[in-house]
Amino acid sequence: MVRISRACATLALVGATMGVAAVPAGAAPAVGQLSTARTAACPTGWGSLAKTGAGATVAPMTDVRTGRHTCFDRMVIDVPGAGSGVGYSVRYVDRLYQDGSGRYIPVAGGAVLEVRVSAPAYDPETGAATYPGRVAQPLPGVNLTGYRTFRDTRFAGSFEGDTQIGLGVRARLPFRVQQLDDRVVVDVAHSWNATS
């Protein structure tokens, strides 16, 4: 009987020691933090219908960058010197076709957003490219590894002062577009519900 008690006590002590050793200090969030992180309130009401904004500029676009956020993935099109007057048209399309030529450009993903900004990807004075994108190729410098919603990007070129980009996403999800100083921002939600 004494041996069984000692064996149980030894096993309990070893188990407790291993449990402490297996979880480094500060590795696990407090219970309140964990439940808050999993149920972060996300914006709703964006919808998936086409969105447009008036405006045009001769200031050329120079960069496209992306970022990951708690509730959405983000694409930013930089147009230095344009102020808040960069027009845009963003909509889901069945297939992406290049303006002017009508060339089909494949974009991977469950759905495709056609992103158009009313700014050229070249200097209107000289015709020199201001953005290094190549037609039908992924956007330079954009790596979508680890994104929850974004799957692919394709540059479709500039035609008559508008620049066209294909954004492949996981599925037809809600999105919003914002005109900010010197840029257009496209956010695509991770889901249709109000939590991340």
JSON list of C-alpha atoms in Angstrom, two decimals:
[
{"chain": "A", "resi": 1, "resn": "MET", "atom": "CA", "xyz": [0.00, 0.00, 0.00]},
{"chain": "A", "resi": 2, "resn": "VAL", "atom": "CA", "xyz": [2.86, 2.37, 0.84]},
{"chain": "A", "resi": 3, "resn": "ARG", "atom": "CA", "xyz": [4.57, 1.46, -2.44]},
{"chain": "A", "resi": 4, "resn": "ILE", "atom": "CA", "xyz": [1.46, 2.33, -4.45]},
{"chain": "A", "resi": 5, "resn": "SER", "atom": "CA", "xyz": [1.12, 5.68, -2.66]},
{"chain": "A", "resi": 6, "resn": "ARG", "atom": "CA", "xyz": [4.78, 6.51, -3.29]},
{"chain": "A", "resi": 7, "resn": "ALA", "atom": "CA", "xyz": [4.48, 5.45, -6.96]},
{"chain": "A", "resi": 8, "resn": "CYS", "atom": "CA", "xyz": [1.38, 7.66, -7.44]},
{"chain": "A", "resi": 9, "resn": "ALA", "atom": "CA", "xyz": [3.10, 10.59, -5.72]},
{"chain": "A", "resi": 10, "resn": "THR", "atom": "CA", "xyz": [6.22, 10.14, -7.87]},
{"chain": "A", "resi": 11, "resn": "LEU", "atom": "CA", "xyz": [4.13, 9.97, -11.07]},
{"chain": "A", "resi": 12, "resn": "ALA", "atom": "CA", "xyz": [2.20, 13.10, -10.06]},
{"chain": "A", "resi": 13, "resn": "LEU", "atom": "CA", "xyz": [5.45, 14.97, -9.34]},
{"chain": "A", "resi": 14, "resn": "VAL", "atom": "CA", "xyz": [7.01, 13.89, -12.67]},
{"chain": "A", "resi": 15, "resn": "GLY", "atom": "CA", "xyz": [3.85, 14.85, -14.56]},
{"chain": "A", "resi": 16, "resn": "ALA", "atom": "CA", "xyz": [3.72, 18.28, -12.94]},
{"chain": "A", "resi": 17, "resn": "THR", "atom": "CA", "xyz": [7.41, 18.88, -13.67]},
{"chain": "A", "resi": 18, "resn": "MET", "atom": "CA", "xyz": [7.02, 17.87, -17.32]},
{"chain": "A", "resi": 19, "resn": "GLY", "atom": "CA", "xyz": [3.94, 20.06, -17.68]},
{"chain": "A", "resi": 20, "resn": "VAL", "atom": "CA", "xyz": [5.85, 23.10, -16.44]},
{"chain": "A", "resi": 21, "resn": "ALA", "atom": "CA", "xyz": [8.88, 22.32, -18.60]},
{"chain": "A", "resi": 22, "resn": "ALA", "atom": "CA", "xyz": [6.75, 21.86, -21.72]},
{"chain": "A", "resi": 23, "resn": "VAL", "atom": "CA", "xyz": [5.23, 25.38, -21.54]},
{"chain": "A", "resi": 24, "resn": "PRO", "atom": "CA", "xyz": [7.82, 28.15, -21.46]},
{"chain": "A", "resi": 25, "resn": "ALA", "atom": "CA", "xyz": [6.98, 31.22, -19.41]},
{"chain": "A", "resi": 26, "resn": "GLY", "atom": "CA", "xyz": [4.91, 33.69, -21.44]},
{"chain": "A", "resi": 27, "resn": "ALA", "atom": "CA", "xyz": [4.22, 31.23, -24.26]},
{"chain": "A", "resi": 28, "resn": "ALA", "atom": "CA", "xyz": [0.52, 30.75, -23.67]},
{"chain": "A", "resi": 29, "resn": "PRO", "atom": "CA", "xyz": [-1.84, 33.74, -23.57]},
{"chain": "A", "resi": 30, "resn": "ALA", "atom": "CA", "xyz": [-4.14, 34.21, -20.63]},
{"chain": "A", "resi": 31, "resn": "VAL", "atom": "CA", "xyz": [-7.61, 32.73, -21.09]},
{"chain": "A", "resi": 32, "resn": "GLY", "atom": "CA", "xyz": [-9.17, 36.17, -21.54]},
{"chain": "A", "resi": 33, "resn": "GLN", "atom": "CA", "xyz": [-6.61, 37.13, -24.19]},
{"chain": "A", "resi": 34, "resn": "LEU", "atom": "CA", "xyz": [-7.15, 33.91, -26.14]},
{"chain": "A", "resi": 35, "resn": "SER", "atom": "CA", "xyz": [-10.93, 34.27, -26.33]},
{"chain": "A", "resi": 36, "resn": "THR", "atom": "CA", "xyz": [-10.61, 37.94, -27.32]},
{"chain": "A", "resi": 37, "resn": "ALA", "atom": "CA", "xyz": [-8.12, 37.15, -30.11]},
{"chain": "A", "resi": 38, "resn": "ARG", "atom": "CA", "xyz": [-10.35, 34.43, -31.56]},
{"chain": "A", "resi": 39, "resn": "THR", "atom": "CA", "xyz": [-13.49, 36.56, -31.57]},
{"chain": "A", "resi": 40, "resn": "ALA", "atom": "CA", "xyz": [-12.20, 39.95, -32.70]},
{"chain": "A", "resi": 41, "resn": "ALA", "atom": "CA", "xyz": [-15.05, 42.01, -34.12]},
{"chain": "A", "resi": 42, "resn": "CYS", "atom": "CA", "xyz": [-14.55, 42.64, -37.83]},
{"chain": "A", "resi": 43, "resn": "PRO", "atom": "CA", "xyz": [-16.26, 45.23, -40.04]},
{"chain": "A", "resi": 44, "resn": "THR", "atom": "CA", "xyz": [-19.38, 44.10, -41.84]},
{"chain": "A", "resi": 45, "resn": "GLY", "atom": "CA", "xyz": [-21.56, 45.52, -44.57]},
{"chain": "A", "resi": 46, "resn": "TRP", "atom": "CA", "xyz": [-18.90, 45.89, -47.26]},
{"chain": "A", "resi": 47, "resn": "GLY", "atom": "CA", "xyz": [-20.66, 43.60, -49.73]},
{"chain": "A", "resi": 48, "resn": "SER", "atom": "CA", "xyz": [-19.23, 42.16, -52.94]},
{"chain": "A", "resi": 49, "resn": "LEU", "atom": "CA", "xyz": [-20.82, 44.42, -55.56]},
{"chain": "A", "resi": 50, "resn": "ALA", "atom": "CA", "xyz": [-18.73, 46.66, -57.83]},
{"chain": "A", "resi": 51, "resn": "LYS", "atom": "CA", "xyz": [-17.33, 49.82, -56.26]},
{"chain": "A", "resi": 52, "resn": "THR", "atom": "CA", "xyz": [-16.24, 52.97, -58.12]},
{"chain": "A", "resi": 53, "resn": "GLY", "atom": "CA", "xyz": [-14.79, 56.33, -57.20]},
{"chain": "A", "resi": 54, "resn": "ALA", "atom": "CA", "xyz": [-14.58, 59.41, -59.38]},
{"chain": "A", "resi": 55, "resn": "GLY", "atom": "CA", "xyz": [-11.32, 61.10, -60.18]},
{"chain": "A", "resi": 56, "resn": "ALA", "atom": "CA", "xyz": [-8.43, 61.02, -62.59]},
{"chain": "A", "resi": 57, "resn": "THR", "atom": "CA", "xyz": [-4.82, 62.07, -62.48]},
{"chain": "A", "resi": 58, "resn": "VAL", "atom": "CA", "xyz": [-1.82, 62.33, -64.74]},
{"chain": "A", "resi": 59, "resn": "ALA", "atom": "CA", "xyz": [0.40, 61.46, -61.78]},
{"chain": "A", "resi": 60, "resn": "PRO", "atom": "CA", "xyz": [1.69, 57.94, -62.46]},
{"chain": "A", "resi": 61, "resn": "MET", "atom": "CA", "xyz": [1.40, 54.98, -60.11]},
{"chain": "A", "resi": 62, "resn": "THR", "atom": "CA", "xyz": [4.74, 53.74, -58.81]},
{"chain": "A", "resi": 63, "resn": "ASP", "atom": "CA", "xyz": [4.09, 50.80, -56.51]},
{"chain": "A", "resi": 64, "resn": "VAL", "atom": "CA", "xyz": [1.64, 48.11, -55.41]},
{"chain": "A", "resi": 65, "resn": "ARG", "atom": "CA", "xyz": [2.04, 46.56, -51.98]},
{"chain": "A", "resi": 66, "resn": "THR", "atom": "CA", "xyz": [0.00, 44.21, -49.81]},
{"chain": "A", "resi": 67, "resn": "GLY", "atom": "CA", "xyz": [-0.48, 43.55, -46.11]},
{"chain": "A", "resi": 68, "resn": "ARG", "atom": "CA", "xyz": [-2.20, 41.11, -43.77]},
{"chain": "A", "resi": 69, "resn": "HIS", "atom": "CA", "xyz": [-4.61, 42.32, -41.09]},
{"chain": "A", "resi": 70, "resn": "THR", "atom": "CA", "xyz": [-6.76, 40.60, -38.47]},
{"chain": "A", "resi": 71, "resn": "CYS", "atom": "CA", "xyz": [-9.98, 40.75, -40.50]},
{"chain": "A", "resi": 72, "resn": "PHE", "atom": "CA", "xyz": [-8.83, 41.32, -44.08]},
{"chain": "A", "resi": 73, "resn": "ASP", "atom": "CA", "xyz": [-6.00, 41.29, -46.60]},
{"chain": "A", "resi": 74, "resn": "ARG", "atom": "CA", "xyz": [-5.02, 44.67, -48.08]},
{"chain": "A", "resi": 75, "resn": "MET", "atom": "CA", "xyz": [-3.67, 45.91, -51.41]},
{"chain": "A", "resi": 76, "resn": "VAL", "atom": "CA", "xyz": [-2.35, 49.48, -51.73]},
{"chain": "A", "resi": 77, "resn": "ILE", "atom": "CA", "xyz": [-1.72, 51.17, -55.08]},
{"chain": "A", "resi": 78, "resn": "ASP", "atom": "CA", "xyz": [0.64, 54.15, -54.63]},
{"chain": "A", "resi": 79, "resn": "VAL", "atom": "CA", "xyz": [0.21, 57.22, -56.84]},
{"chain": "A", "resi": 80, "resn": "PRO", "atom": "CA", "xyz": [2.54, 59.90, -55.43]},
{"chain": "A", "resi": 81, "resn": "GLY", "atom": "CA", "xyz": [1.42, 63.46, -56.12]},
{"chain": "A", "resi": 82, "resn": "ALA", "atom": "CA", "xyz": [-2.18, 62.53, -56.96]},
{"chain": "A", "resi": 83, "resn": "GLY", "atom": "CA", "xyz": [-3.74, 63.62, -53.66]},
{"chain": "A", "resi": 84, "resn": "SER", "atom": "CA", "xyz": [-7.11, 62.05, -52.93]},
{"chain": "A", "resi": 85, "resn": "GLY", "atom": "CA", "xyz": [-8.38, 62.32, -56.50]},
{"chain": "A", "resi": 86, "resn": "VAL", "atom": "CA", "xyz": [-7.37, 58.91, -57.86]},
{"chain": "A", "resi": 87, "resn": "GLY", "atom": "CA", "xyz": [-10.41, 57.31, -59.44]},
{"chain": "A", "resi": 88, "resn": "TYR", "atom": "CA", "xyz": [-10.99, 53.57, -59.31]},
{"chain": "A", "resi": 89, "resn": "SER", "atom": "CA", "xyz": [-13.25, 50.72, -60.34]},
{"chain": "A", "resi": 90, "resn": "VAL", "atom": "CA", "xyz": [-13.09, 47.40, -58.48]},
{"chain": "A", "resi": 91, "resn": "ARG", "atom": "CA", "xyz": [-15.37, 44.47, -59.30]},
{"chain": "A", "resi": 92, "resn": "TYR", "atom": "CA", "xyz": [-15.53, 40.70, -59.46]},
{"chain": "A", "resi": 93, "resn": "VAL", "atom": "CA", "xyz": [-15.14, 39.30, -62.96]},
{"chain": "A", "resi": 94, "resn": "ASP", "atom": "CA", "xyz": [-15.40, 35.79, -64.35]},
{"chain": "A", "resi": 95, "resn": "ARG", "atom": "CA", "xyz": [-12.14, 36.26, -66.26]},
{"chain": "A", "resi": 96, "resn": "LEU", "atom": "CA", "xyz": [-9.60, 39.07, -66.56]},
{"chain": "A", "resi": 97, "resn": "TYR", "atom": "CA", "xyz": [-9.18, 40.56, -70.04]},
{"chain": "A", "resi": 98, "resn": "GLN", "atom": "CA", "xyz": [-6.56, 43.20, -70.81]},
{"chain": "A", "resi": 99, "resn": "ASP", "atom": "CA", "xyz": [-7.90, 46.58, -71.92]},
{"chain": "A", "resi": 100, "resn": "GLY", "atom": "CA", "xyz": [-7.13, 47.44, -75.51]},
{"chain": "A", "resi": 101, "resn": "SER", "atom": "CA", "xyz": [-5.99, 44.01, -76.69]},
{"chain": "A", "resi": 102, "resn": "GLY", "atom": "CA", "xyz": [-8.72, 41.87, -75.11]},
{"chain": "A", "resi": 103, "resn": "ARG", "atom": "CA", "xyz": [-6.04, 39.34, -74.14]},
{"chain": "A", "resi": 104, "resn": "TYR", "atom": "CA", "xyz": [-7.15, 36.84, -71.50]},
{"chain": "A", "resi": 105, "resn": "ILE", "atom": "CA", "xyz": [-4.92, 36.90, -68.41]},
{"chain": "A", "resi": 106, "resn": "PRO", "atom": "CA", "xyz": [-5.31, 33.87, -66.09]},
{"chain": "A", "resi": 107, "resn": "VAL", "atom": "CA", "xyz": [-5.53, 34.72, -62.38]},
{"chain": "A", "resi": 108, "resn": "ALA", "atom": "CA", "xyz": [-5.45, 31.95, -59.76]},
{"chain": "A", "resi": 109, "resn": "GLY", "atom": "CA", "xyz": [-8.02, 31.78, -56.95]},
{"chain": "A", "resi": 110, "resn": "GLY", "atom": "CA", "xyz": [-11.66, 31.00, -56.33]},
{"chain": "A", "resi": 111, "resn": "ALA", "atom": "CA", "xyz": [-12.67, 34.48, -57.54]},
{"chain": "A", "resi": 112, "resn": "VAL", "atom": "CA", "xyz": [-11.03, 37.36, -59.42]},
{"chain": "A", "resi": 113, "resn": "LEU", "atom": "CA", "xyz": [-11.20, 41.06, -58.58]},
{"chain": "A", "resi": 114, "resn": "GLU", "atom": "CA", "xyz": [-10.43, 43.43, -61.42]},
{"chain": "A", "resi": 115, "resn": "VAL", "atom": "CA", "xyz": [-8.78, 46.50, -59.90]},
{"chain": "A", "resi": 116, "resn": "ARG", "atom": "CA", "xyz": [-8.55, 49.60, -62.09]},
{"chain": "A", "resi": 117, "resn": "VAL", "atom": "CA", "xyz": [-7.05, 52.91, -61.03]},
{"chain": "A", "resi": 118, "resn": "SER", "atom": "CA", "xyz": [-7.34, 56.11, -63.05]},
{"chain": "A", "resi": 119, "resn": "ALA", "atom": "CA", "xyz": [-3.60, 56.64, -63.17]},
{"chain": "A", "resi": 120, "resn": "PRO", "atom": "CA", "xyz": [-1.05, 55.47, -65.73]},
{"chain": "A", "resi": 121, "resn": "ALA", "atom": "CA", "xyz": [1.86, 53.15, -64.93]},
{"chain": "A", "resi": 122, "resn": "TYR", "atom": "CA", "xyz": [4.10, 55.36, -67.08]},
{"chain": "A", "resi": 123, "resn": "ASP", "atom": "CA", "xyz": [5.23, 58.97, -67.21]},
{"chain": "A", "resi": 124, "resn": "PRO", "atom": "CA", "xyz": [2.76, 60.79, -69.50]},
{"chain": "A", "resi": 125, "resn": "GLU", "atom": "CA", "xyz": [5.51, 63.20, -70.62]},
{"chain": "A", "resi": 126, "resn": "THR", "atom": "CA", "xyz": [8.08, 60.60, -71.70]},
{"chain": "A", "resi": 127, "resn": "GLY", "atom": "CA", "xyz": [6.19, 57.31, -71.88]},
{"chain": "A", "resi": 128, "resn": "ALA", "atom": "CA", "xyz": [8.80, 55.73, -69.57]},
{"chain": "A", "resi": 129, "resn": "ALA", "atom": "CA", "xyz": [7.46, 53.07, -67.21]},
{"chain": "A", "resi": 130, "resn": "THR", "atom": "CA", "xyz": [7.05, 54.19, -63.58]},
{"chain": "A", "resi": 131, "resn": "TYR", "atom": "CA", "xyz": [6.01, 50.75, -62.37]},
{"chain": "A", "resi": 132, "resn": "PRO", "atom": "CA", "xyz": [8.06, 47.63, -63.21]},
{"chain": "A", "resi": 133, "resn": "GLY", "atom": "CA", "xyz": [5.06, 45.32, -63.78]},
{"chain": "A", "resi": 134, "resn": "ARG", "atom": "CA", "xyz": [4.99, 43.07, -66.82]},
{"chain": "A", "resi": 135, "resn": "VAL", "atom": "CA", "xyz": [1.71, 42.14, -68.48]},
{"chain": "A", "resi": 136, "resn": "ALA", "atom": "CA", "xyz": [0.28, 38.77, -67.33]},
{"chain": "A", "resi": 137, "resn": "GLN", "atom": "CA", "xyz": [3.03, 38.37, -64.68]},
{"chain": "A", "resi": 138, "resn": "PRO", "atom": "CA", "xyz": [2.68, 38.48, -60.87]},
{"chain": "A", "resi": 139, "resn": "LEU", "atom": "CA", "xyz": [3.15, 41.93, -59.34]},
{"chain": "A", "resi": 140, "resn": "PRO", "atom": "CA", "xyz": [6.83, 42.59, -58.60]},
{"chain": "A", "resi": 141, "resn": "GLY", "atom": "CA", "xyz": [7.74, 42.54, -54.92]},
{"chain": "A", "resi": 142, "resn": "VAL", "atom": "CA", "xyz": [4.38, 41.10, -53.80]},
{"chain": "A", "resi": 143, "resn": "ASN", "atom": "CA", "xyz": [4.62, 37.80, -51.90]},
{"chain": "A", "resi": 144, "resn": "LEU", "atom": "CA", "xyz": [1.25, 36.37, -50.83]},
{"chain": "A", "resi": 145, "resn": "THR", "atom": "CA", "xyz": [2.63, 33.50, -48.73]},
{"chain": "A", "resi": 146, "resn": "GLY", "atom": "CA", "xyz": [0.59, 33.20, -45.52]},
{"chain": "A", "resi": 147, "resn": "TYR", "atom": "CA", "xyz": [-2.33, 35.38, -46.66]},
{"chain": "A", "resi": 148, "resn": "ARG", "atom": "CA", "xyz": [-5.81, 34.15, -45.68]},
{"chain": "A", "resi": 149, "resn": "THR", "atom": "CA", "xyz": [-7.69, 35.69, -48.62]},
{"chain": "A", "resi": 150, "resn": "PHE", "atom": "CA", "xyz": [-5.28, 36.76, -51.38]},
{"chain": "A", "resi": 151, "resn": "ARG", "atom": "CA", "xyz": [-4.12, 34.00, -53.75]},
{"chain": "A", "resi": 152, "resn": "ASP", "atom": "CA", "xyz": [-2.61, 35.67, -56.84]},
{"chain": "A", "resi": 153, "resn": "THR", "atom": "CA", "xyz": [-1.85, 39.00, -58.51]},
{"chain": "A", "resi": 154, "resn": "ARG", "atom": "CA", "xyz": [-1.40, 39.80, -62.19]},
{"chain": "A", "resi": 155, "resn": "PHE", "atom": "CA", "xyz": [-0.45, 43.04, -63.89]},
{"chain": "A", "resi": 156, "resn": "ALA", "atom": "CA", "xyz": [-2.68, 43.73, -66.89]},
{"chain": "A", "resi": 157, "resn": "GLY", "atom": "CA", "xyz": [-0.98, 46.96, -68.00]},
{"chain": "A", "resi": 158, "resn": "SER", "atom": "CA", "xyz": [-2.00, 50.57, -68.62]},
{"chain": "A", "resi": 159, "resn": "PHE", "atom": "CA", "xyz": [-4.29, 51.72, -71.39]},
{"chain": "A", "resi": 160, "resn": "GLU", "atom": "CA", "xyz": [-5.40, 55.31, -72.03]},
{"chain": "A", "resi": 161, "resn": "GLY", "atom": "CA", "xyz": [-4.30, 56.47, -68.58]},
{"chain": "A", "resi": 162, "resn": "ASP", "atom": "CA", "xyz": [-5.89, 53.61, -66.57]},
{"chain": "A", "resi": 163, "resn": "THR", "atom": "CA", "xyz": [-3.93, 50.82, -64.92]},
{"chain": "A", "resi": 164, "resn": "GLN", "atom": "CA", "xyz": [-5.47, 47.36, -64.57]},
{"chain": "A", "resi": 165, "resn": "ILE", "atom": "CA", "xyz": [-4.59, 44.65, -62.04]},
{"chain": "A", "resi": 166, "resn": "GLY", "atom": "CA", "xyz": [-6.04, 41.18, -61.45]},
{"chain": "A", "resi": 167, "resn": "LEU", "atom": "CA", "xyz": [-6.34, 40.11, -57.80]},
{"chain": "A", "resi": 168, "resn": "GLY", "atom": "CA", "xyz": [-7.09, 36.44, -57.19]},
{"chain": "A", "resi": 169, "resn": "VAL", "atom": "CA", "xyz": [-8.87, 35.74, -53.90]},
{"chain": "A", "resi": 170, "resn": "ARG", "atom": "CA", "xyz": [-9.95, 32.59, -52.06]},
{"chain": "A", "resi": 171, "resn": "ALA", "atom": "CA", "xyz": [-13.67, 33.10, -52.80]},
{"chain": "A", "resi": 172, "resn": "ARG", "atom": "CA", "xyz": [-16.12, 35.87, -53.63]},
{"chain": "A", "resi": 173, "resn": "LEU", "atom": "CA", "xyz": [-15.79, 37.76, -50.36]},
{"chain": "A", "resi": 174, "resn": "PRO", "atom": "CA", "xyz": [-16.84, 41.26, -49.24]},
{"chain": "A", "resi": 175, "resn": "PHE", "atom": "CA", "xyz": [-14.46, 44.10, -50.01]},
{"chain": "A", "resi": 176, "resn": "ARG", "atom": "CA", "xyz": [-14.11, 47.86, -49.64]},
{"chain": "A", "resi": 177, "resn": "VAL", "atom": "CA", "xyz": [-12.11, 50.50, -51.51]},
{"chain": "A", "resi": 178, "resn": "GLN", "atom": "CA", "xyz": [-10.76, 53.74, -50.05]},
{"chain": "A", "resi": 179, "resn": "GLN", "atom": "CA", "xyz": [-9.37, 56.83, -51.78]},
{"chain": "A", "resi": 180, "resn": "LEU", "atom": "CA", "xyz": [-6.61, 58.20, -49.56]},
{"chain": "A", "resi": 181, "resn": "ASP", "atom": "CA", "xyz": [-3.89, 60.76, -50.21]},
{"chain": "A", "resi": 182, "resn": "ASP", "atom": "CA", "xyz": [-1.66, 59.46, -53.00]},
{"chain": "A", "resi": 183, "resn": "ARG", "atom": "CA", "xyz": [-3.10, 55.93, -52.93]},
{"chain": "A", "resi": 184, "resn": "VAL", "atom": "CA", "xyz": [-6.08, 53.63, -53.44]},
{"chain": "A", "resi": 185, "resn": "VAL", "atom": "CA", "xyz": [-6.62, 50.91, -50.83]},
{"chain": "A", "resi": 186, "resn": "VAL", "atom": "CA", "xyz": [-8.50, 47.64, -51.49]},
{"chain": "A", "resi": 187, "resn": "ASP", "atom": "CA", "xyz": [-9.40, 45.49, -48.45]},
{"chain": "A", "resi": 188, "resn": "VAL", "atom": "CA", "xyz": [-10.88, 41.99, -48.93]},
{"chain": "A", "resi": 189, "resn": "ALA", "atom": "CA", "xyz": [-12.45, 40.39, -45.84]},
{"chain": "A", "resi": 190, "resn": "HIS", "atom": "CA", "xyz": [-11.41, 36.96, -44.62]},
{"chain": "A", "resi": 191, "resn": "SER", "atom": "CA", "xyz": [-15.06, 35.88, -44.28]},
{"chain": "A", "resi": 192, "resn": "TRP", "atom": "CA", "xyz": [-18.68, 37.03, -44.52]},
{"chain": "A", "resi": 193, "resn": "ASN", "atom": "CA", "xyz": [-19.32, 36.88, -40.78]},
{"chain": "A", "resi": 194, "resn": "ALA", "atom": "CA", "xyz": [-18.48, 39.55, -38.21]},
{"chain": "A", "resi": 195, "resn": "THR", "atom": "CA", "xyz": [-15.60, 37.74, -36.49]},
{"chain": "A", "resi": 196, "resn": "SER", "atom": "CA", "xyz": [-12.13, 36.91, -37.72]}
]
